[in-house]
Amino acid sequence: QVQLVESGGGLVQPGGSLRLSCTFSTNIRNYYAVGWFRQAPGKERAFVAVINYSGTNTHYADSVKGRFTISRDNAKNTVYLEMNSLKPEDTAVYYCAAELRSITYNDVTSWNYWGQGTQVTVSS
C-alpha cells in the first residue's frame, strides 16, 4: 500500500502561516487527485483543498479560499498546503489524501488513501 506522510504541523499564532507537506512512498503521478482534509475536535473530517494530477486544476473549501494554497511537486512526490492568515478555527488534525480515480473531491468517503495526520494549532 502507498504511504502518505504529512509534516509541518505545529503551534502558530493567529494571523501566522504554516506550510504542510505530504510525501508519497510511490509515484504521485499515479493518483488522479491528491488533497487535504482536516478534522477539528468534535467535528467530522472535512474537505480543505484538492489538486489534480497535472497541477492545473484546484478547488478549495469556502472557509479557506484566499488563505490556503495547494500545490504539488511531482519530481519530489510531494503535495503542499500553504496556510496563511491562520485563525483559531483552523485548529485541527490535517490529513493528506489520494485517489486513483475521478471522484467527488469534497466527499470524504470517496478517498481511499490517507496519511496519519499532522496537528495544526492556532492559538495566542
PDB file of C-alpha atoms in Angstrom:
ATOM      1  CA  GLN A   1       0.000   0.000   0.000  1.00  0.00           C
ATOM      2  CA  VAL A   2       1.090   3.559  -0.637  1.00  0.00           C
ATOM      3  CA  GLN A   3       2.223   5.526   2.391  1.00  0.00           C
ATOM      4  CA  LEU A   4       1.429   9.221   2.755  1.00  0.00           C
ATOM      5  CA  VAL A   5       3.455  11.059   5.383  1.00  0.00           C
ATOM      6  CA  GLU A   6       2.451  14.545   6.500  1.00  0.00           C
ATOM      7  CA  SER A   7       4.787  17.018   8.142  1.00  0.00           C
ATOM      8  CA  GLY A   8       4.961  20.692   9.028  1.00  0.00           C
ATOM      9  CA  GLY A   9       2.220  20.970  11.616  1.00  0.00           C
ATOM     10  CA  GLY A  10       2.646  22.785  14.881  1.00  0.00           C
ATOM     11  CA  LEU A  11       1.585  25.711  17.024  1.00  0.00           C
ATOM     12  CA  VAL A  12       1.151  29.110  15.391  1.00  0.00           C
ATOM     13  CA  GLN A  13      -0.363  32.416  16.499  1.00  0.00           C
ATOM     14  CA  PRO A  14      -3.491  33.803  14.827  1.00  0.00           C
ATOM     15  CA  GLY A  15      -2.543  35.559  11.607  1.00  0.00           C
ATOM     16  CA  GLY A  16       0.518  33.401  11.183  1.00  0.00           C
ATOM     17  CA  SER A  17       1.456  30.911   8.491  1.00  0.00           C
ATOM     18  CA  LEU A  18       2.400  27.262   8.153  1.00  0.00           C
ATOM     19  CA  ARG A  19       3.354  25.049   5.240  1.00  0.00           C
ATOM     20  CA  LEU A  20       2.338  21.411   5.370  1.00  0.00           C
ATOM     21  CA  SER A  21       3.970  18.726   3.256  1.00  0.00           C
ATOM     22  CA  CYS A  22       2.784  15.265   2.281  1.00  0.00           C
ATOM     23  CA  THR A  23       5.275  12.877   0.735  1.00  0.00           C
ATOM     24  CA  PHE A  24       4.164   9.762  -1.144  1.00  0.00           C
ATOM     25  CA  SER A  25       6.060   6.483  -0.994  1.00  0.00           C
ATOM     26  CA  THR A  26       5.085   5.813  -4.623  1.00  0.00           C
ATOM     27  CA  ASN A  27       4.878   7.906  -7.790  1.00  0.00           C
ATOM     28  CA  ILE A  28       2.452  10.741  -7.124  1.00  0.00           C
ATOM     29  CA  ARG A  29       1.677  10.917 -10.851  1.00  0.00           C
ATOM     30  CA  ASN A  30      -0.300   7.674 -10.494  1.00  0.00           C
ATOM     31  CA  TYR A  31      -3.015   9.427  -8.487  1.00  0.00           C
ATOM     32  CA  TYR A  32      -5.839  11.244 -10.226  1.00  0.00           C
ATOM     33  CA  ALA A  33      -6.318  13.584  -7.302  1.00  0.00           C
ATOM     34  CA  VAL A  34      -4.473  14.490  -4.125  1.00  0.00           C
ATOM     35  CA  GLY A  35      -5.850  16.675  -1.407  1.00  0.00           C
ATOM     36  CA  TRP A  36      -6.074  17.849   2.153  1.00  0.00           C
ATOM     37  CA  PHE A  37      -8.776  17.339   4.762  1.00  0.00           C
ATOM     38  CA  ARG A  38      -8.995  18.398   8.384  1.00  0.00           C
ATOM     39  CA  GLN A  39     -10.773  17.230  11.490  1.00  0.00           C
ATOM     40  CA  ALA A  40     -11.349  19.550  14.429  1.00  0.00           C
ATOM     41  CA  PRO A  41     -12.272  18.294  17.912  1.00  0.00           C
ATOM     42  CA  GLY A  42     -15.868  17.095  17.964  1.00  0.00           C
ATOM     43  CA  LYS A  43     -16.232  17.593  14.209  1.00  0.00           C
ATOM     44  CA  GLU A  44     -16.327  15.264  11.228  1.00  0.00           C
ATOM     45  CA  ARG A  45     -13.452  15.189   8.784  1.00  0.00           C
ATOM     46  CA  ALA A  46     -13.933  17.996   6.242  1.00  0.00           C
ATOM     47  CA  PHE A  47     -12.581  18.872   2.816  1.00  0.00           C
ATOM     48  CA  VAL A  48      -9.940  21.603   2.587  1.00  0.00           C
ATOM     49  CA  ALA A  49      -8.293  21.549  -0.847  1.00  0.00           C
ATOM     50  CA  VAL A  50      -7.638  19.309  -3.848  1.00  0.00           C
ATOM     51  CA  ILE A  51      -5.335  19.350  -6.867  1.00  0.00           C
ATOM     52  CA  ASN A  52      -5.381  17.192  -9.974  1.00  0.00           C
ATOM     53  CA  TYR A  53      -2.555  15.086 -11.362  1.00  0.00           C
ATOM     54  CA  SER A  54      -1.126  17.831 -13.567  1.00  0.00           C
ATOM     55  CA  GLY A  55      -1.499  20.617 -11.018  1.00  0.00           C
ATOM     56  CA  THR A  56      -3.657  22.650 -13.393  1.00  0.00           C
ATOM     57  CA  ASN A  57      -6.943  22.365 -11.507  1.00  0.00           C
ATOM     58  CA  THR A  58      -7.558  23.171  -7.849  1.00  0.00           C
ATOM     59  CA  HIS A  59     -10.560  23.547  -5.572  1.00  0.00           C
ATOM     60  CA  TYR A  60     -10.847  24.916  -2.055  1.00  0.00           C
ATOM     61  CA  ALA A  61     -13.355  24.916   0.743  1.00  0.00           C
ATOM     62  CA  ASP A  62     -15.024  28.301   1.111  1.00  0.00           C
ATOM     63  CA  SER A  63     -13.624  28.617   4.616  1.00  0.00           C
ATOM     64  CA  VAL A  64     -10.014  28.617   3.375  1.00  0.00           C
ATOM     65  CA  LYS A  65     -10.294  30.176  -0.083  1.00  0.00           C
ATOM     66  CA  GLY A  66      -7.896  33.077  -0.478  1.00  0.00           C
ATOM     67  CA  ARG A  67      -5.846  31.990   2.540  1.00  0.00           C
ATOM     68  CA  PHE A  68      -4.644  28.470   1.674  1.00  0.00           C
ATOM     69  CA  THR A  69      -2.831  27.294  -1.452  1.00  0.00           C
ATOM     70  CA  ILE A  70      -2.368  23.687  -2.547  1.00  0.00           C
ATOM     71  CA  SER A  71       0.462  22.726  -4.886  1.00  0.00           C
ATOM     72  CA  ARG A  72       2.399  19.645  -5.921  1.00  0.00           C
ATOM     73  CA  ASP A  73       5.924  18.786  -6.965  1.00  0.00           C
ATOM     74  CA  ASN A  74       5.741  15.573  -8.937  1.00  0.00           C
ATOM     75  CA  ALA A  75       9.520  15.197  -9.060  1.00  0.00           C
ATOM     76  CA  LYS A  76       9.549  15.097  -5.251  1.00  0.00           C
ATOM     77  CA  ASN A  77       6.356  13.029  -4.922  1.00  0.00           C
ATOM     78  CA  THR A  78       5.070  15.732  -2.606  1.00  0.00           C
ATOM     79  CA  VAL A  79       1.950  17.837  -2.201  1.00  0.00           C
ATOM     80  CA  TYR A  80       1.956  21.040  -0.151  1.00  0.00           C
ATOM     81  CA  LEU A  81      -0.595  23.136   1.676  1.00  0.00           C
ATOM     82  CA  GLU A  82       0.466  26.722   2.308  1.00  0.00           C
ATOM     83  CA  MET A  83      -1.677  28.222   5.043  1.00  0.00           C
ATOM     84  CA  ASN A  84      -1.740  31.976   5.615  1.00  0.00           C
ATOM     85  CA  SER A  85      -3.759  34.289   7.858  1.00  0.00           C
ATOM     86  CA  LEU A  86      -4.492  31.396  10.162  1.00  0.00           C
ATOM     87  CA  LYS A  87      -7.455  31.583  12.518  1.00  0.00           C
ATOM     88  CA  PRO A  88      -8.211  29.675  15.726  1.00  0.00           C
ATOM     89  CA  GLU A  89     -10.986  27.858  13.861  1.00  0.00           C
ATOM     90  CA  ASP A  90      -8.325  26.376  11.566  1.00  0.00           C
ATOM     91  CA  THR A  91      -7.125  24.277  14.506  1.00  0.00           C
ATOM     92  CA  ALA A  92      -7.437  20.625  13.503  1.00  0.00           C
ATOM     93  CA  VAL A  93      -5.609  17.491  12.543  1.00  0.00           C
ATOM     94  CA  TYR A  94      -4.768  17.861   8.855  1.00  0.00           C
ATOM     95  CA  TYR A  95      -4.777  14.761   6.653  1.00  0.00           C
ATOM     96  CA  CYS A  96      -3.301  14.203   3.221  1.00  0.00           C
ATOM     97  CA  ALA A  97      -5.350  12.019   0.875  1.00  0.00           C
ATOM     98  CA  ALA A  98      -5.025  10.451  -2.570  1.00  0.00           C
ATOM     99  CA  GLU A  99      -7.273   8.689  -5.051  1.00  0.00           C
ATOM    100  CA  LEU A 100      -6.618   6.772  -8.264  1.00  0.00           C
ATOM    101  CA  ARG A 101      -9.896   7.598  -9.978  1.00  0.00           C
ATOM    102  CA  SER A 102     -12.092  10.571 -10.733  1.00  0.00           C
ATOM    103  CA  ILE A 103     -14.144  11.355  -7.636  1.00  0.00           C
ATOM    104  CA  THR A 104     -16.390  13.830  -5.909  1.00  0.00           C
ATOM    105  CA  TYR A 105     -13.468  15.574  -4.275  1.00  0.00           C
ATOM    106  CA  ASN A 106     -15.268  17.129  -1.309  1.00  0.00           C
ATOM    107  CA  ASP A 107     -16.786  13.791  -0.279  1.00  0.00           C
ATOM    108  CA  VAL A 108     -14.529  12.282   2.370  1.00  0.00           C
ATOM    109  CA  THR A 109     -15.888   8.789   1.669  1.00  0.00           C
ATOM    110  CA  SER A 110     -14.652   8.932  -1.942  1.00  0.00           C
ATOM    111  CA  TRP A 111     -10.983   8.849  -0.947  1.00  0.00           C
ATOM    112  CA  ASN A 112      -9.163   5.581  -0.318  1.00  0.00           C
ATOM    113  CA  TYR A 113      -5.634   6.560   0.715  1.00  0.00           C
ATOM    114  CA  TRP A 114      -4.853   8.623   3.794  1.00  0.00           C
ATOM    115  CA  GLY A 115      -1.904   9.846   5.792  1.00  0.00           C
ATOM    116  CA  GLN A 116      -1.662   9.665   9.563  1.00  0.00           C
ATOM    117  CA  GLY A 117      -2.387  13.349  10.075  1.00  0.00           C
ATOM    118  CA  THR A 118      -0.470  16.297  11.482  1.00  0.00           C
ATOM    119  CA  GLN A 119      -1.726  18.609  14.218  1.00  0.00           C
ATOM    120  CA  VAL A 120      -2.155  22.314  13.497  1.00  0.00           C
ATOM    121  CA  THR A 121      -2.973  24.501  16.485  1.00  0.00           C
ATOM    122  CA  VAL A 122      -3.725  28.204  16.055  1.00  0.00           C
ATOM    123  CA  SER A 123      -3.665  29.944  19.410  1.00  0.00           C
ATOM    124  CA  SER A 124      -2.252  33.019  21.102  1.00  0.00           C
TER     125      SER A 124
END
